[in-house]
Each structure stands twice: as C-alpha cells, then as structure tokens.
Tab-separated table of N, CA and C in Angstrom:
chain	number	residue	atom	x	y	z
A	1	MET	N	0.843	-1.173	0.000
A	1	MET	CA	0.000	0.000	0.000
A	1	MET	C	0.887	1.234	0.000
A	2	SER	N	0.560	2.192	-0.817
A	2	SER	CA	1.314	3.431	-0.911
A	2	SER	C	0.654	4.523	-0.082
A	3	PHE	N	1.470	5.289	0.642
A	3	PHE	CA	0.957	6.393	1.439
A	3	PHE	C	1.257	7.734	0.785
A	4	SER	N	1.702	7.714	-0.448
A	4	SER	CA	2.077	8.950	-1.121
A	4	SER	C	0.869	9.712	-1.648
A	5	LYS	N	-0.263	9.067	-1.774
A	5	LYS	CA	-1.454	9.717	-2.310
A	5	LYS	C	-2.344	10.208	-1.174
A	6	VAL	N	-2.731	11.451	-1.238
A	6	VAL	CA	-3.655	12.022	-0.268
A	6	VAL	C	-4.943	12.331	-1.008
A	7	GLY	N	-6.063	11.933	-0.417
A	7	GLY	CA	-7.339	12.178	-1.069
A	7	GLY	C	-8.448	12.184	-0.049
A	8	PRO	N	-9.662	12.313	-0.517
A	8	PRO	CA	-10.806	12.356	0.391
A	8	PRO	C	-10.985	11.039	1.143
A	9	LEU	N	-11.387	11.144	2.403
A	9	LEU	CA	-11.648	9.962	3.220
A	9	LEU	C	-12.707	9.079	2.562
A	10	GLY	N	-13.671	9.685	1.894
A	10	GLY	CA	-14.735	8.946	1.229
A	10	GLY	C	-14.235	8.016	0.137
A	11	ASP	N	-12.985	8.176	-0.296
A	11	ASP	CA	-12.415	7.274	-1.302
A	11	ASP	C	-11.985	5.943	-0.702
A	12	ILE	N	-11.769	5.907	0.624
A	12	ILE	CA	-11.271	4.686	1.255
A	12	ILE	C	-12.158	4.205	2.409
A	13	ALA	N	-13.263	4.912	2.636
A	13	ALA	CA	-14.172	4.531	3.726
A	13	ALA	C	-15.582	5.008	3.397
A	14	ASP	N	-16.556	4.360	4.026
A	14	ASP	CA	-17.949	4.795	3.909
A	14	ASP	C	-18.270	5.631	5.139
A	15	ILE	N	-18.892	6.784	4.931
A	15	ILE	CA	-19.186	7.707	6.012
A	15	ILE	C	-20.701	7.834	6.143
A	16	ALA	N	-21.194	7.681	7.380
A	16	ALA	CA	-22.635	7.716	7.617
A	16	ALA	C	-22.901	8.287	9.003
A	17	SER	N	-24.161	8.413	9.322
A	17	SER	CA	-24.570	8.723	10.692
A	17	SER	C	-25.650	7.725	11.068
A	18	GLY	N	-25.889	7.644	12.365
A	18	GLY	CA	-26.835	6.661	12.867
A	18	GLY	C	-28.281	7.088	12.689
A	19	ASN	N	-29.159	6.416	13.426
A	19	ASN	CA	-30.599	6.637	13.350
A	19	ASN	C	-31.096	7.343	14.608
A	20	SER	N	-32.265	7.947	14.496
A	20	SER	CA	-32.910	8.524	15.672
A	20	SER	C	-33.242	7.409	16.650
A	21	ALA	N	-33.110	7.719	17.924
A	21	ALA	CA	-33.441	6.738	18.953
A	21	ALA	C	-34.945	6.708	19.163
A	22	PRO	N	-35.543	5.529	19.161
A	22	PRO	CA	-36.974	5.443	19.464
A	22	PRO	C	-37.252	5.993	20.862
A	23	GLN	N	-38.359	6.685	21.019
A	23	GLN	CA	-38.728	7.250	22.319
A	23	GLN	C	-39.409	6.232	23.217
A	24	ASP	N	-39.917	5.168	22.638
A	24	ASP	CA	-40.626	4.132	23.382
A	24	ASP	C	-39.624	3.114	23.929
A	25	GLU	N	-39.510	3.025	25.245
A	25	GLU	CA	-38.580	2.076	25.872
A	25	GLU	C	-38.879	0.631	25.479
A	26	ALA	N	-40.127	0.351	25.099
A	26	ALA	CA	-40.504	-1.007	24.700
A	26	ALA	C	-39.814	-1.421	23.391
A	27	ALA	N	-39.227	-0.467	22.676
A	27	ALA	CA	-38.517	-0.784	21.433
A	27	ALA	C	-37.236	-1.578	21.709
A	28	PHE	N	-36.712	-1.445	22.918
A	28	PHE	CA	-35.450	-2.082	23.273
A	28	PHE	C	-35.695	-3.401	23.982
A	29	SER	N	-34.692	-4.274	23.931
A	29	SER	CA	-34.806	-5.572	24.591
A	29	SER	C	-33.498	-5.885	25.306
A	30	SER	N	-33.471	-6.961	26.034
A	30	SER	CA	-32.257	-7.363	26.750
A	30	SER	C	-31.319	-8.174	25.860
A	31	GLU	N	-31.814	-8.606	24.708
A	31	GLU	CA	-31.002	-9.385	23.780
A	31	GLU	C	-31.087	-8.766	22.395
A	32	GLY	N	-30.103	-9.081	21.571
A	32	GLY	CA	-30.088	-8.575	20.201
A	32	GLY	C	-28.858	-7.735	19.946
A	33	THR	N	-28.949	-6.901	18.936
A	33	THR	CA	-27.826	-6.067	18.520
A	33	THR	C	-27.747	-4.823	19.403
A	34	PRO	N	-26.553	-4.493	19.916
A	34	PRO	CA	-26.412	-3.307	20.767
A	34	PRO	C	-26.778	-2.011	20.039
A	35	PHE	N	-27.268	-1.050	20.823
A	35	PHE	CA	-27.578	0.300	20.350
A	35	PHE	C	-26.689	1.257	21.133
A	36	ILE	N	-25.920	2.072	20.421
A	36	ILE	CA	-24.959	2.958	21.076
A	36	ILE	C	-25.419	4.405	20.978
A	37	ARG	N	-25.499	5.032	22.140
A	37	ARG	CA	-25.810	6.460	22.247
A	37	ARG	C	-24.502	7.222	22.466
A	38	ALA	N	-24.490	8.500	22.117
A	38	ALA	CA	-23.283	9.322	22.249
A	38	ALA	C	-22.769	9.336	23.688
A	39	GLY	N	-23.665	9.396	24.651
A	39	GLY	CA	-23.261	9.446	26.046
A	39	GLY	C	-22.607	8.179	26.561
A	40	ARG	N	-22.720	7.091	25.822
A	40	ARG	CA	-22.112	5.821	26.230
A	40	ARG	C	-20.691	5.651	25.710
A	41	LEU	N	-20.227	6.535	24.829
A	41	LEU	CA	-18.884	6.370	24.256
A	41	LEU	C	-17.802	6.310	25.323
A	42	ILE	N	-17.855	7.187	26.313
A	42	ILE	CA	-16.819	7.206	27.347
A	42	ILE	C	-16.766	5.874	28.092
A	43	HIS	N	-17.916	5.272	28.342
A	43	HIS	CA	-17.966	3.979	29.026
A	43	HIS	C	-17.428	2.861	28.131
A	44	LEU	N	-17.773	2.914	26.855
A	44	LEU	CA	-17.291	1.896	25.919
A	44	LEU	C	-15.777	1.979	25.751
A	45	ILE	N	-15.256	3.197	25.680
A	45	ILE	CA	-13.805	3.386	25.552
A	45	ILE	C	-13.088	2.783	26.762
A	46	ALA	N	-13.717	2.883	27.935
A	46	ALA	CA	-13.151	2.323	29.166
A	46	ALA	C	-13.369	0.812	29.269
A	47	GLY	N	-14.039	0.219	28.291
A	47	GLY	CA	-14.248	-1.224	28.280
A	47	GLY	C	-15.542	-1.681	28.929
A	48	ASP	N	-16.409	-0.745	29.311
A	48	ASP	CA	-17.672	-1.075	29.968
A	48	ASP	C	-18.784	-1.177	28.934
A	49	GLN	N	-19.209	-2.402	28.635
A	49	GLN	CA	-20.297	-2.625	27.686
A	49	GLN	C	-21.617	-2.913	28.385
A	50	SER	N	-21.611	-2.824	29.713
A	50	SER	CA	-22.848	-3.075	30.460
A	50	SER	C	-23.834	-1.933	30.206
A	51	HIS	N	-25.052	-2.212	30.382
A	51	HIS	CA	-26.132	-1.233	30.252
A	51	HIS	C	-26.360	-0.743	28.816
A	52	LEU	N	-25.789	-1.417	27.823
A	52	LEU	CA	-26.110	-1.057	26.445
A	52	LEU	C	-27.534	-1.509	26.140
A	53	GLU	N	-28.300	-0.637	25.534
A	53	GLU	CA	-29.624	-1.043	25.069
A	53	GLU	C	-29.426	-1.935	23.848
A	54	ARG	N	-30.432	-2.728	23.537
A	54	ARG	CA	-30.340	-3.652	22.407
A	54	ARG	C	-31.643	-3.650	21.631
A	55	PHE	N	-31.517	-4.008	20.351
A	55	PHE	CA	-32.681	-4.169	19.488
A	55	PHE	C	-32.778	-5.623	19.053
A	56	SER	N	-33.959	-6.184	19.173
A	56	SER	CA	-34.198	-7.494	18.569
A	56	SER	C	-34.206	-7.282	17.054
A	57	TYR	N	-34.060	-8.358	16.321
A	57	TYR	CA	-34.087	-8.269	14.857
A	57	TYR	C	-35.398	-7.636	14.392
A	58	GLU	N	-36.498	-8.043	14.990
A	58	GLU	CA	-37.821	-7.538	14.593
A	58	GLU	C	-37.957	-6.039	14.867
A	59	ASN	N	-37.542	-5.594	16.057
A	59	ASN	CA	-37.655	-4.171	16.384
A	59	ASN	C	-36.696	-3.320	15.549
A	60	ALA	N	-35.526	-3.845	15.272
A	60	ALA	CA	-34.584	-3.116	14.422
A	60	ALA	C	-35.198	-2.899	13.038
A	61	ALA	N	-35.864	-3.911	12.516
A	61	ALA	CA	-36.530	-3.785	11.215
A	61	ALA	C	-37.703	-2.813	11.301
A	62	GLN	N	-38.489	-2.910	12.367
A	62	GLN	CA	-39.646	-2.028	12.530
A	62	GLN	C	-39.228	-0.556	12.586
A	63	PHE	N	-38.136	-0.252	13.290
A	63	PHE	CA	-37.684	1.132	13.431
A	63	PHE	C	-36.669	1.532	12.362
A	64	LYS	N	-36.466	0.636	11.388
A	64	LYS	CA	-35.564	0.890	10.255
A	64	LYS	C	-34.152	1.298	10.708
A	65	MET	N	-33.645	0.554	11.671
A	65	MET	CA	-32.317	0.826	12.205
A	65	MET	C	-31.248	0.264	11.275
A	66	THR	N	-30.213	1.037	11.049
A	66	THR	CA	-29.081	0.597	10.245
A	66	THR	C	-28.091	-0.115	11.158
A	67	LYS	N	-27.601	-1.266	10.720
A	67	LYS	CA	-26.591	-1.985	11.490
A	67	LYS	C	-25.225	-1.665	10.893
A	68	PHE	N	-24.317	-1.218	11.756
A	68	PHE	CA	-22.960	-0.900	11.325
A	68	PHE	C	-22.027	-2.027	11.735
A	69	LYS	N	-21.067	-2.294	10.882
A	69	LYS	CA	-20.200	-3.453	11.021
A	69	LYS	C	-19.093	-3.257	12.059
A	70	LYS	N	-18.698	-4.371	12.622
A	70	LYS	CA	-17.529	-4.421	13.502
A	70	LYS	C	-16.365	-3.712	12.811
A	71	ASN	N	-15.553	-2.992	13.564
A	71	ASN	CA	-14.387	-2.223	13.116
A	71	ASN	C	-14.742	-0.878	12.508
A	72	SER	N	-16.029	-0.531	12.452
A	72	SER	CA	-16.384	0.835	12.089
A	72	SER	C	-15.958	1.734	13.241
A	73	VAL	N	-15.632	2.981	12.934
A	73	VAL	CA	-15.152	3.910	13.958
A	73	VAL	C	-16.202	4.995	14.170
A	74	LEU	N	-16.536	5.248	15.442
A	74	LEU	CA	-17.578	6.202	15.811
A	74	LEU	C	-16.985	7.427	16.484
A	75	PHE	N	-17.642	8.556	16.288
A	75	PHE	CA	-17.342	9.760	17.067
A	75	PHE	C	-18.571	10.651	17.028
A	76	ALA	N	-18.732	11.479	18.066
A	76	ALA	CA	-19.877	12.378	18.138
A	76	ALA	C	-19.699	13.499	17.125
A	77	LYS	N	-20.783	13.813	16.410
A	77	LYS	CA	-20.714	14.850	15.374
A	77	LYS	C	-21.565	16.067	15.708
A	78	SER	N	-22.352	15.992	16.767
A	78	SER	CA	-23.192	17.128	17.148
A	78	SER	C	-23.507	17.045	18.634
A	79	GLY	N	-24.024	18.115	19.170
A	79	GLY	CA	-24.337	18.161	20.587
A	79	GLY	C	-23.080	18.356	21.410
A	80	MET	N	-23.245	18.400	22.705
A	80	MET	CA	-22.103	18.628	23.595
A	80	MET	C	-21.112	17.468	23.591
A	81	SER	N	-21.568	16.271	23.256
A	81	SER	CA	-20.656	15.126	23.218
A	81	SER	C	-19.550	15.317	22.190
A	82	CYS	N	-19.812	16.086	21.139
A	82	CYS	CA	-18.802	16.250	20.089
A	82	CYS	C	-17.595	17.035	20.591
A	83	MET	N	-17.760	17.802	21.652
A	83	MET	CA	-16.653	18.598	22.176
A	83	MET	C	-15.682	17.764	23.011
A	84	LYS	N	-16.037	16.530	23.298
A	84	LYS	CA	-15.187	15.668	24.121
A	84	LYS	C	-14.155	14.910	23.293
A	85	GLY	N	-14.377	14.777	21.992
A	85	GLY	CA	-13.402	14.139	21.120
A	85	GLY	C	-13.261	12.639	21.277
A	86	HIS	N	-14.283	11.974	21.808
A	86	HIS	CA	-14.210	10.526	21.983
A	86	HIS	C	-14.281	9.806	20.639
A	87	VAL	N	-13.435	8.803	20.474
A	87	VAL	CA	-13.392	7.971	19.270
A	87	VAL	C	-13.448	6.523	19.736
A	88	PHE	N	-14.287	5.714	19.091
A	88	PHE	CA	-14.458	4.311	19.502
A	88	PHE	C	-14.590	3.432	18.274
A	89	ARG	N	-13.800	2.348	18.244
A	89	ARG	CA	-13.893	1.366	17.162
A	89	ARG	C	-14.770	0.217	17.636
A	90	LEU	N	-15.794	-0.098	16.865
A	90	LEU	CA	-16.748	-1.141	17.246
A	90	LEU	C	-16.084	-2.514	17.316
A	91	PRO	N	-16.205	-3.206	18.455
A	91	PRO	CA	-15.717	-4.583	18.540
A	91	PRO	C	-16.808	-5.584	18.157
A	92	PHE	N	-17.965	-5.077	17.739
A	92	PHE	CA	-19.128	-5.881	17.375
A	92	PHE	C	-20.001	-5.053	16.441
A	93	ASP	N	-20.904	-5.718	15.725
A	93	ASP	CA	-21.886	-4.988	14.924
A	93	ASP	C	-22.806	-4.237	15.887
A	94	ALA	N	-23.300	-3.057	15.471
A	94	ALA	CA	-24.161	-2.280	16.372
A	94	ALA	C	-25.041	-1.321	15.588
A	95	HIS	N	-26.128	-0.925	16.228
A	95	HIS	CA	-26.953	0.185	15.763
A	95	HIS	C	-26.445	1.411	16.513
A	96	VAL	N	-26.561	2.589	15.891
A	96	VAL	CA	-25.942	3.791	16.443
A	96	VAL	C	-26.912	4.959	16.357
A	97	VAL	N	-26.896	5.816	17.372
A	97	VAL	CA	-27.765	6.989	17.419
A	97	VAL	C	-27.310	8.036	16.392
A	98	SER	N	-28.227	8.900	15.997
A	98	SER	CA	-27.959	9.878	14.933
A	98	SER	C	-26.932	10.947	15.304
A	99	HIS	N	-26.611	11.122	16.573
A	99	HIS	CA	-25.601	12.110	16.975
A	99	HIS	C	-24.180	11.616	16.733
A	100	LEU	N	-24.051	10.375	16.290
A	100	LEU	CA	-22.729	9.806	16.036
A	100	LEU	C	-22.474	9.660	14.544
A	101	ALA	N	-21.249	9.952	14.161
A	101	ALA	CA	-20.794	9.680	12.796
A	101	ALA	C	-20.124	8.316	12.810
A	102	ILE	N	-20.262	7.598	11.716
A	102	ILE	CA	-19.689	6.260	11.606
A	102	ILE	C	-18.849	6.212	10.338
A	103	ILE	N	-17.604	5.815	10.494
A	103	ILE	CA	-16.717	5.646	9.350
A	103	ILE	C	-16.378	4.163	9.266
A	104	THR	N	-16.778	3.540	8.178
A	104	THR	CA	-16.521	2.119	7.966
A	104	THR	C	-15.416	1.996	6.920
A	105	PRO	N	-14.239	1.542	7.335
A	105	PRO	CA	-13.122	1.471	6.394
A	105	PRO	C	-13.330	0.403	5.330
A	106	ARG	N	-12.911	0.712	4.135
A	106	ARG	CA	-12.895	-0.284	3.068
A	106	ARG	C	-11.626	-1.122	3.235
A	107	PRO	N	-11.480	-2.213	2.494
A	107	PRO	CA	-10.331	-3.110	2.699
A	107	PRO	C	-8.960	-2.435	2.604
A	108	SER	N	-8.838	-1.344	1.887
A	108	SER	CA	-7.534	-0.694	1.749
A	108	SER	C	-7.146	0.146	2.971
A	109	LEU	N	-8.050	0.285	3.936
A	109	LEU	CA	-7.788	1.106	5.127
A	109	LEU	C	-7.910	0.224	6.374
A	110	HIS	N	-6.844	0.132	7.129
A	110	HIS	CA	-6.863	-0.659	8.361
A	110	HIS	C	-7.686	0.064	9.421
A	111	PRO	N	-8.649	-0.607	10.054
A	111	PRO	CA	-9.497	0.045	11.059
A	111	PRO	C	-8.697	0.613	12.235
A	112	GLU	N	-7.617	-0.076	12.626
A	112	GLU	CA	-6.792	0.413	13.729
A	112	GLU	C	-6.136	1.738	13.361
A	113	TYR	N	-5.687	1.855	12.125
A	113	TYR	CA	-5.070	3.103	11.664
A	113	TYR	C	-6.101	4.225	11.632
A	114	LEU	N	-7.295	3.930	11.145
A	114	LEU	CA	-8.354	4.928	11.102
A	114	LEU	C	-8.659	5.438	12.509
A	115	GLU	N	-8.813	4.522	13.444
A	115	GLU	CA	-9.085	4.912	14.837
A	115	GLU	C	-7.953	5.786	15.372
A	116	TYR	N	-6.724	5.379	15.160
A	116	TYR	CA	-5.563	6.134	15.625
A	116	TYR	C	-5.534	7.533	15.005
A	117	ALA	N	-5.757	7.610	13.709
A	117	ALA	CA	-5.731	8.900	13.022
A	117	ALA	C	-6.814	9.838	13.550
A	118	LEU	N	-8.009	9.312	13.819
A	118	LEU	CA	-9.090	10.157	14.333
A	118	LEU	C	-8.819	10.609	15.757
A	119	ARG	N	-8.095	9.817	16.523
A	119	ARG	CA	-7.695	10.247	17.871
A	119	ARG	C	-6.597	11.307	17.789
A	120	LEU	N	-5.649	11.097	16.892
A	120	LEU	CA	-4.501	12.001	16.763
A	120	LEU	C	-4.894	13.347	16.160
A	121	PHE	N	-5.682	13.309	15.095
A	121	PHE	CA	-6.106	14.516	14.405
A	121	PHE	C	-7.548	14.801	14.782
A	122	SER	N	-7.749	15.403	15.920
A	122	SER	CA	-9.077	15.640	16.497
A	122	SER	C	-10.023	16.324	15.528
A	123	LEU	N	-11.259	15.870	15.531
A	123	LEU	CA	-12.300	16.480	14.708
A	123	LEU	C	-13.102	17.524	15.491
A	124	VAL	N	-12.769	17.732	16.758
A	124	VAL	CA	-13.509	18.671	17.601
A	124	VAL	C	-13.611	20.056	16.957
A	125	PRO	N	-12.532	20.611	16.390
A	125	PRO	CA	-12.688	21.949	15.791
A	125	PRO	C	-13.660	22.002	14.628
A	126	HIS	N	-14.009	20.856	14.050
A	126	HIS	CA	-14.897	20.802	12.902
A	126	HIS	C	-16.319	20.363	13.274
A	127	SER	N	-16.548	20.108	14.567
A	127	SER	CA	-17.844	19.624	15.040
A	127	SER	C	-18.757	20.777	15.396
A	128	ARG	N	-20.054	20.437	15.555
A	128	ARG	CA	-21.057	21.449	15.912
A	128	ARG	C	-21.587	21.163	17.296
A	129	ALA	N	-21.363	22.071	18.208
A	129	ALA	CA	-21.892	21.916	19.578
A	129	ALA	C	-23.319	22.384	19.622
C-alpha cells in the first residue's frame, strides 16, 4: 500500500450517521444487537459494555435501524458530546444513534489506523456543539 497519495476519506471509507433513537422504551430488549448512544462512548472506551440497550431483529426492522459493522469507527458529530473528542472502534456490529458519525473502512484502510488517526487529528474543531 502506498501512502504517497492524499485524497478524500470517502475514497477509502464509507461515512454515515446513525438513526434517531426510538422514544418508546418497549422498542429495546435485553437481547439482540447493541444500540450505542453518544453518552455511552466514554464507558465503551473504558471497556464497559454493560447497560447497552439492544434491538431485537424484529424491532430493528420495525424502526428501520441501520446496522454498522464491527471495526467501524464512531465519534460524536453534534451536541455537547462532540466537544469531548471521543473515538471508539466497534468490537461488534451495532446500531448507532444519529448524533454519532460512523466511518466504515474499506479493505484498503486498516481500522486500527483509522481509529488512531481520528484520535490524533481531532475532529472537535470541525464539530457542531
């Protein structure tokens, strides 16, 4: 792989944002795919995966939740959470709240490098509080 070419991130990764969180607590279950809110990033970075809400397959389909793949990298893109500069690489597939941006690396981009680069080159100055 050559590092001599500089170009848009969108050329080597898919960039998205999550979905709105359902307001009905009954939408969540104790089993299924995890749902990550911006406020949980600090806990996830510390290795605490307890208390994550989850969606069953049926509820995820009903609420049209997008599932993001393991090794995608998350960071807050709006609200006060974006000023904290937290970056988290998914160790599992997950659904994500709309306040988070998700960068899913394509095969030419190592997820560990992407995570490191986003930590090193903070996006906080480009975020909206």
